[in-house]
mmCIF file of C-alpha atoms in Angstrom:
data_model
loop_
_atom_site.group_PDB
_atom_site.id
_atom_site.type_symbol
_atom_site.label_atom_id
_atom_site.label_comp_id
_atom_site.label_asym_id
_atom_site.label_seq_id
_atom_site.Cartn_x
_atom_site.Cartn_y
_atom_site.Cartn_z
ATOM 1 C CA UNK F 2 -42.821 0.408 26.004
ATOM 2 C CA UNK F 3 -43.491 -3.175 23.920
ATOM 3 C CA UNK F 4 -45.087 -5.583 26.670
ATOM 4 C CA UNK F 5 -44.385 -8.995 26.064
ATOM 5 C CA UNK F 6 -44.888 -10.312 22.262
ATOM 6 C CA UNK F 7 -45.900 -13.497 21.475
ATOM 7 C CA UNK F 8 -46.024 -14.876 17.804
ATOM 8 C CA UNK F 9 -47.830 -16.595 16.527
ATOM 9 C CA UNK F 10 -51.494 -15.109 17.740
ATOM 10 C CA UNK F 11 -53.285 -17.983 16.037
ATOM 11 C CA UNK F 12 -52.170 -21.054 15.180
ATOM 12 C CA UNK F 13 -54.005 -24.446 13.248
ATOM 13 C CA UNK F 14 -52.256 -27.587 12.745
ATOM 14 C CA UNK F 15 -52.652 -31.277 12.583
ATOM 15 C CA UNK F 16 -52.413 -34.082 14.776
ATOM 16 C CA UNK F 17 -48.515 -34.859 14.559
ATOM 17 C CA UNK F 18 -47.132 -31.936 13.099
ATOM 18 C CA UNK F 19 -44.392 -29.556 15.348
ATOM 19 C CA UNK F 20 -45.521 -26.712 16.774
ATOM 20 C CA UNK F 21 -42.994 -23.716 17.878
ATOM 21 C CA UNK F 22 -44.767 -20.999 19.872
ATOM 22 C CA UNK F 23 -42.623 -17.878 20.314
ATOM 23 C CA UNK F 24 -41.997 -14.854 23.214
ATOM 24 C CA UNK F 25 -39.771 -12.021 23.301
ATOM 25 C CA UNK F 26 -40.262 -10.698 26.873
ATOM 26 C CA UNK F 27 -40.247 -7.030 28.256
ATOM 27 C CA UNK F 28 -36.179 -5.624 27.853
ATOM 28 C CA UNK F 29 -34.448 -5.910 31.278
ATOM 29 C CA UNK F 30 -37.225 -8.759 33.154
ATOM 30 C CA UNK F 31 -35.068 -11.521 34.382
ATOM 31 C CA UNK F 32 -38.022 -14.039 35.185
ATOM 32 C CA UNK F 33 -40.204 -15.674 31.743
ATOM 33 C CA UNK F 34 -43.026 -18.116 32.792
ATOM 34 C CA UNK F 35 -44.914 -19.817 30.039
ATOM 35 C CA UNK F 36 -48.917 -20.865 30.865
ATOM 36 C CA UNK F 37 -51.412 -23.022 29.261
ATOM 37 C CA UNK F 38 -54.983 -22.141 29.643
ATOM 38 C CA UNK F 39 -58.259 -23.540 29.047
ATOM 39 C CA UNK F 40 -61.763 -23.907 30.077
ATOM 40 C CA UNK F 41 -61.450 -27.008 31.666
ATOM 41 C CA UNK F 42 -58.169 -26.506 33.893
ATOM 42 C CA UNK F 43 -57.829 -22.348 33.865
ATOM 43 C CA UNK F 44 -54.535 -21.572 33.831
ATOM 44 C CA UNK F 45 -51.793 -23.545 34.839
ATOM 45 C CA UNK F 46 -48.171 -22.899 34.805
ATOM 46 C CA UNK F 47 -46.225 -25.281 32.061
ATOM 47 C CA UNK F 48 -42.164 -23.922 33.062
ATOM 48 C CA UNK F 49 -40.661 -20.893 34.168
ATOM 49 C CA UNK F 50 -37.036 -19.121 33.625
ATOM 50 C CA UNK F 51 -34.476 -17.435 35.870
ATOM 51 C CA UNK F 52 -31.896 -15.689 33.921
ATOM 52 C CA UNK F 53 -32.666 -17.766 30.693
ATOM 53 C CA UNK F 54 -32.008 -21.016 33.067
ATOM 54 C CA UNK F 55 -34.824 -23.393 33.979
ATOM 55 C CA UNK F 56 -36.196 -23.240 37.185
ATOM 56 C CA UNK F 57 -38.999 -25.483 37.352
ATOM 57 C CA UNK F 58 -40.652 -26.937 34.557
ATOM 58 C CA UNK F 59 -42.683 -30.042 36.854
ATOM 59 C CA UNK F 60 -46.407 -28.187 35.165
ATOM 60 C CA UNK F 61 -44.787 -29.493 31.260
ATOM 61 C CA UNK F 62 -47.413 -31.930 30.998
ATOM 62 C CA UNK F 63 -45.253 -34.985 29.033
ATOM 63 C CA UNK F 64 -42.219 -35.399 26.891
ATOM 64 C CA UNK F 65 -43.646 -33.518 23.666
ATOM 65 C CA UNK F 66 -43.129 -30.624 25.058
ATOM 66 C CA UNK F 67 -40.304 -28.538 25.481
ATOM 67 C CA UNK F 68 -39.237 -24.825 26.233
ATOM 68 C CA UNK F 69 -35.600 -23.220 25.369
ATOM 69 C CA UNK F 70 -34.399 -19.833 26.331
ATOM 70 C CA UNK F 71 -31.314 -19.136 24.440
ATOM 71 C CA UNK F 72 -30.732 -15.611 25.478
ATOM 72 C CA UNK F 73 -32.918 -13.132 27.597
ATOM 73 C CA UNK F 74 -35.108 -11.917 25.073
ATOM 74 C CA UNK F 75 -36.598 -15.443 23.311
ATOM 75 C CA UNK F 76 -37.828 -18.217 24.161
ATOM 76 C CA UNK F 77 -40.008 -20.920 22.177
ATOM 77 C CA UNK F 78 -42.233 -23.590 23.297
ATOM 78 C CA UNK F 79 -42.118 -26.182 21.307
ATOM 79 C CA UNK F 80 -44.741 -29.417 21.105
ATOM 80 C CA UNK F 81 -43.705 -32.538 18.981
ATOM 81 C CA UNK F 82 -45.854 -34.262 17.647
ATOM 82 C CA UNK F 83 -48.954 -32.505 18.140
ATOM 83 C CA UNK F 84 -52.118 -33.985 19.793
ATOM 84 C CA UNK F 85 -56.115 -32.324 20.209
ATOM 85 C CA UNK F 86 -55.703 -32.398 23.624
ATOM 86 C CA UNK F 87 -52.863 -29.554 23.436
ATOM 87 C CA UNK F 88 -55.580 -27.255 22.100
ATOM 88 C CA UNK F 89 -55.524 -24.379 24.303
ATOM 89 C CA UNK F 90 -54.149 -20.611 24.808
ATOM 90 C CA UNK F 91 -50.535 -20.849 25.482
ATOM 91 C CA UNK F 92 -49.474 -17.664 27.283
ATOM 92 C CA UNK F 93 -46.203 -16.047 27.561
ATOM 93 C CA UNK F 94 -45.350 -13.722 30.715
ATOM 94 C CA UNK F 95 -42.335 -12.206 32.101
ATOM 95 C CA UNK F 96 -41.681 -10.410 35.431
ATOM 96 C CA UNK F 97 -38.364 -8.588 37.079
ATOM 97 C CA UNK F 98 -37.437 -10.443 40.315
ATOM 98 C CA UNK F 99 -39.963 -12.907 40.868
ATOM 99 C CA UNK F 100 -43.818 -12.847 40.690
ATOM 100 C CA UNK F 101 -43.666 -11.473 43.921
ATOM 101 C CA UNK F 102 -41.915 -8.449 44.153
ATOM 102 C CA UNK F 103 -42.899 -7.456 40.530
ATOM 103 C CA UNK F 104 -46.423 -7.697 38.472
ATOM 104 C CA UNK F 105 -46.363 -10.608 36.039
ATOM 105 C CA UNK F 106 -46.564 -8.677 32.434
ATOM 106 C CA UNK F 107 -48.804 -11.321 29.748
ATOM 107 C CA UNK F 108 -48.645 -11.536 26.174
ATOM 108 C CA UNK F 109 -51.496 -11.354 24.340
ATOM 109 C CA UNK F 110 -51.220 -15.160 23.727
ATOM 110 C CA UNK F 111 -51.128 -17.632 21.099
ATOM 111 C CA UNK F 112 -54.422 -19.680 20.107
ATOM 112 C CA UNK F 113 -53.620 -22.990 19.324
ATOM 113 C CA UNK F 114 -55.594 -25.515 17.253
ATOM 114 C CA UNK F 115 -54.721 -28.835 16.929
ATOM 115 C CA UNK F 116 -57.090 -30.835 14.554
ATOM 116 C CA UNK G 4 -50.774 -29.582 44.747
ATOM 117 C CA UNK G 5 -51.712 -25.629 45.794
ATOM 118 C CA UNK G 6 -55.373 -24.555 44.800
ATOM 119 C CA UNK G 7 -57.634 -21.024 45.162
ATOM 120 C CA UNK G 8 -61.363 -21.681 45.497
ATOM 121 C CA UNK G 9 -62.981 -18.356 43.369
ATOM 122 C CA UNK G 10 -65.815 -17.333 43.661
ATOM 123 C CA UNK G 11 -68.509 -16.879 42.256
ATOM 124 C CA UNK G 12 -67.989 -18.356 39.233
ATOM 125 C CA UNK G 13 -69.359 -15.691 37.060
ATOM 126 C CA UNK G 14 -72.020 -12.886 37.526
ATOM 127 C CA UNK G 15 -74.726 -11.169 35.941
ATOM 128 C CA UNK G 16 -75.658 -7.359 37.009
ATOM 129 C CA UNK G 17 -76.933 -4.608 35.837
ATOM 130 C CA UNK G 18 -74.700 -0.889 35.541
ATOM 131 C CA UNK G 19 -74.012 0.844 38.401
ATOM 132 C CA UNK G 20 -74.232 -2.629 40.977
ATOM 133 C CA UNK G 21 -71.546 -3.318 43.078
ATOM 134 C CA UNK G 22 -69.826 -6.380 42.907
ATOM 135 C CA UNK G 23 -67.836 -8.715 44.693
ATOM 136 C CA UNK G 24 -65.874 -11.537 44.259
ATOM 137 C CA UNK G 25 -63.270 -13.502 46.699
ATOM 138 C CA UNK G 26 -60.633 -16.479 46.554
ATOM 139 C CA UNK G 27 -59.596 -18.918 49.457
ATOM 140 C CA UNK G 28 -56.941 -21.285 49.708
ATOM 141 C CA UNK G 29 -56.196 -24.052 52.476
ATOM 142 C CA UNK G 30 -52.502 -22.416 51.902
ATOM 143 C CA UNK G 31 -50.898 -19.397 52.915
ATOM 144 C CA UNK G 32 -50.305 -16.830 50.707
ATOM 145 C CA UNK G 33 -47.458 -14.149 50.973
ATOM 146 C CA UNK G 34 -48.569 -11.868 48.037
ATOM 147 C CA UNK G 35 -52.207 -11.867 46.499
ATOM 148 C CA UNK G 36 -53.125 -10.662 42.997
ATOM 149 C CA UNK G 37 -55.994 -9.954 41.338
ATOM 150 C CA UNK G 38 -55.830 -9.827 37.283
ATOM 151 C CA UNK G 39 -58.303 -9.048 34.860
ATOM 152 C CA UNK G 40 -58.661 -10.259 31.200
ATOM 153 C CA UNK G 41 -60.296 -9.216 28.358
ATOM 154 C CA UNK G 42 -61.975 -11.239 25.331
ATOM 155 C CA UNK G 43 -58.368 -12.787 23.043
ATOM 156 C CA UNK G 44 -56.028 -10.779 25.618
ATOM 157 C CA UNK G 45 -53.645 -11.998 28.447
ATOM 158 C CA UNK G 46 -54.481 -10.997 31.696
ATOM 159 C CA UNK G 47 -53.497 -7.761 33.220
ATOM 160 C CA UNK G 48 -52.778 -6.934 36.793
ATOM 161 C CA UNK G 49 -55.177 -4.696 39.060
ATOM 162 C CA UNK G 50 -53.971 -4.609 42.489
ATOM 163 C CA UNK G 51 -51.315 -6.592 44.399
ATOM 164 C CA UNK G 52 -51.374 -6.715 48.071
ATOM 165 C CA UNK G 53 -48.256 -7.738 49.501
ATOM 166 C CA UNK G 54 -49.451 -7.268 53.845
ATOM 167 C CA UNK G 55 -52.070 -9.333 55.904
ATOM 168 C CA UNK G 56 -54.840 -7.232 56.331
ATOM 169 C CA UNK G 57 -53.846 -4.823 53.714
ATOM 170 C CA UNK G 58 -57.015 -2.865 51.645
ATOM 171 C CA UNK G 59 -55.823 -1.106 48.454
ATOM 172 C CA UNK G 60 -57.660 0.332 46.401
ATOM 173 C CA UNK G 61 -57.489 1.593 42.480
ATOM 174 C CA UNK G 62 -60.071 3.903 41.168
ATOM 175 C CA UNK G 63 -63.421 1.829 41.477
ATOM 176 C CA UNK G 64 -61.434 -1.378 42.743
ATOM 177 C CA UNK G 65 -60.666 -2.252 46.016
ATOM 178 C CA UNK G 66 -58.919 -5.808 47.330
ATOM 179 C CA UNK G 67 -58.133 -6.706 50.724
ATOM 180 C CA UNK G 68 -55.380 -9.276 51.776
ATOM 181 C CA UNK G 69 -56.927 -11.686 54.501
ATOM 182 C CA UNK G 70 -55.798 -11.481 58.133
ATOM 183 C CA UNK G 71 -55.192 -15.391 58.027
ATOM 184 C CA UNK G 72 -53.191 -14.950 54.426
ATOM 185 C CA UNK G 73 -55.487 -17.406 53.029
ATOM 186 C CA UNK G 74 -58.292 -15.250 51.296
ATOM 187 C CA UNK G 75 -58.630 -12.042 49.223
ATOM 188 C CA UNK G 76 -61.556 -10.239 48.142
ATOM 189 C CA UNK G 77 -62.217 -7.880 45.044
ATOM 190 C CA UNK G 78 -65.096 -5.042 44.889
ATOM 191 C CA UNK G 79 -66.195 -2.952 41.688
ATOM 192 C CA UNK G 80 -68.131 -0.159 42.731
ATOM 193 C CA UNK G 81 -70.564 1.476 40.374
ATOM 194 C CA UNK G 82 -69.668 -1.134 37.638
ATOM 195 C CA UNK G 83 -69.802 -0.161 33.999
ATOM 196 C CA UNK G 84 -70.062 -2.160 30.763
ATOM 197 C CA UNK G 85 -66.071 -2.008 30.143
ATOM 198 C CA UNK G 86 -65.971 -3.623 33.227
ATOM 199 C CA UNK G 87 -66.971 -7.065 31.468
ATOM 200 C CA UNK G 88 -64.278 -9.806 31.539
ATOM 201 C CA UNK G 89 -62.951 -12.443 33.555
ATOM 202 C CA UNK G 90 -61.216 -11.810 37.159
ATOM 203 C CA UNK G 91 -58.564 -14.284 38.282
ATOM 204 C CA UNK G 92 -57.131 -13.958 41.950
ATOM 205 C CA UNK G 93 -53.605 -15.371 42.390
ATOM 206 C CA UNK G 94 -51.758 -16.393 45.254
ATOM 207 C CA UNK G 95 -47.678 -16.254 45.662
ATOM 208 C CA UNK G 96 -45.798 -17.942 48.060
ATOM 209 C CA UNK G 97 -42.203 -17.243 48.447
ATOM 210 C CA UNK G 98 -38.994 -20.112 49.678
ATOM 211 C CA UNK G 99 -38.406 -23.296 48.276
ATOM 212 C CA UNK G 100 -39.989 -25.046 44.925
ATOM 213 C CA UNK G 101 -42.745 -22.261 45.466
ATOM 214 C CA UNK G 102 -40.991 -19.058 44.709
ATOM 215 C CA UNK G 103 -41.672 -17.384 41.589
ATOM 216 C CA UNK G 104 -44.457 -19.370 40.771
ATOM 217 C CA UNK G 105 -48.284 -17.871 41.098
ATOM 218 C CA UNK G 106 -51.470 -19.923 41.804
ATOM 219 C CA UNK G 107 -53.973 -18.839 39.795
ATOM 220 C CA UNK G 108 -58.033 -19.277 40.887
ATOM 221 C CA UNK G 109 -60.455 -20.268 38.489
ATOM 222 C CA UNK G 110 -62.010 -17.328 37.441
ATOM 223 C CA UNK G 111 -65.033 -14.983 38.039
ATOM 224 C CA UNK G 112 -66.851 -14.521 34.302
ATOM 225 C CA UNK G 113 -68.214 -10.496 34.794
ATOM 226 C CA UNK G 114 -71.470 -9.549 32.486
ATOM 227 C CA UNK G 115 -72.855 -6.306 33.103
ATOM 228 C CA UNK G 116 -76.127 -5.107 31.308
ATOM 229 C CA UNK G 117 -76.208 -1.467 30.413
#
């Protein structure tokens, strides 16, 4: 079975450009949660997904970022314009029924770099 | 907002210790989790413990859910060097604005020596 895939792994940019991070979750989980993590704050939830809808998205930290799920098996991330401080991990996860009912599967992550 | 208190914050031992490692939280908890990850990998689950008071165990690993809901505790027995990563507890609480989301603790940074 694929786990979750996120593209890309690695990722360097400058300050102002777009950034589009990527996730295909595992086939048939109806729940897609998207995480930022660094040394400073750990891991902290950014938005999550019910069904390819929204549910809570109060951890996106300000108004360059934004998440989309157009169908259940994408969804992007996007950040624009690009700042330092976004430098981080940006994980991916997806889980059937709700974190607790059902492990939360990760993607391998994307490592972003903004210079 | 919610927050798990890890600890410790990393470790040091030698193969074959024991170790231990526990979260708290002024919160109660429903389901606790413990995850491990590995060096430019996303975390993956070891045990969830869904029942106050519940011990579970997975090979070497065992995690208890805290009679009060608001602590966990992992033990490696007999570690080995593949054992080496970082171990995150995580807290879910289910109703309202809080379902569906985890809390994640800080992190316990393993090293083991061979």
């Amino acid at each position: 079975d694929a786990g979750v895939i996120q593209s890309p792994r690695h990722e360097v940019t400058e300050m102002g450009q777009e950034v589009t991070l990527r996730c295909k979750p595992i086939s048939g989980h109806d729940y897609l949660f998207w995480y930022r993590q660094t040394m400073m704050r750990g891991l902290e939830l950014l938005i999550y997904f019910n069904n390819n809808v929204p549910i809570d998205d109060s951890g996106m930290p300000e108004d360059r970022f934004s998440a989309k799920m157009p169908n259940a098996s994408f969804s992007t991330l996007k950040i624009q314009p690009s700042e330092p401080r976004d430098s981080a991990v940006y994980f991916c996860a997806s889980s059937f029924r709700g974190q607790g009912n059902s492990p939360l599967h990760f993607g391998n992550g994307t490592r972003l770099t903004v210079t | 907002g919610q927050q798990l208190n890890q600890s410790p914050q990393s470790m040091f031992i030698q193969e074959g210790e024991d170790v231990s490692m526990n979260c708290t939280s002024s919160s109660i908890f429903n389901t606790w989790l413990w995850y491990k990850q590995d060096p430019g990998e996303g975390p993956v689950l070891l045990i969830a413990l869904y029942k106050a008071g519940e011990l579970t165990s997975n090979g070497r690993l065992t995690a208890q859910f805290g009679i009060t809901r608001k602590d966990s505790f992992l033990n490696i027995s007999a570690s080995i060097p593949s054992d080496v990563g970082i171990y995150f507890c995580a807290g879910h609480r289910r109703g309202g604005t809080s379902y569906g989301k985890l809390t994640f603790g800080q992190g316990t940074i393993l090293t083991v020596h061979p």
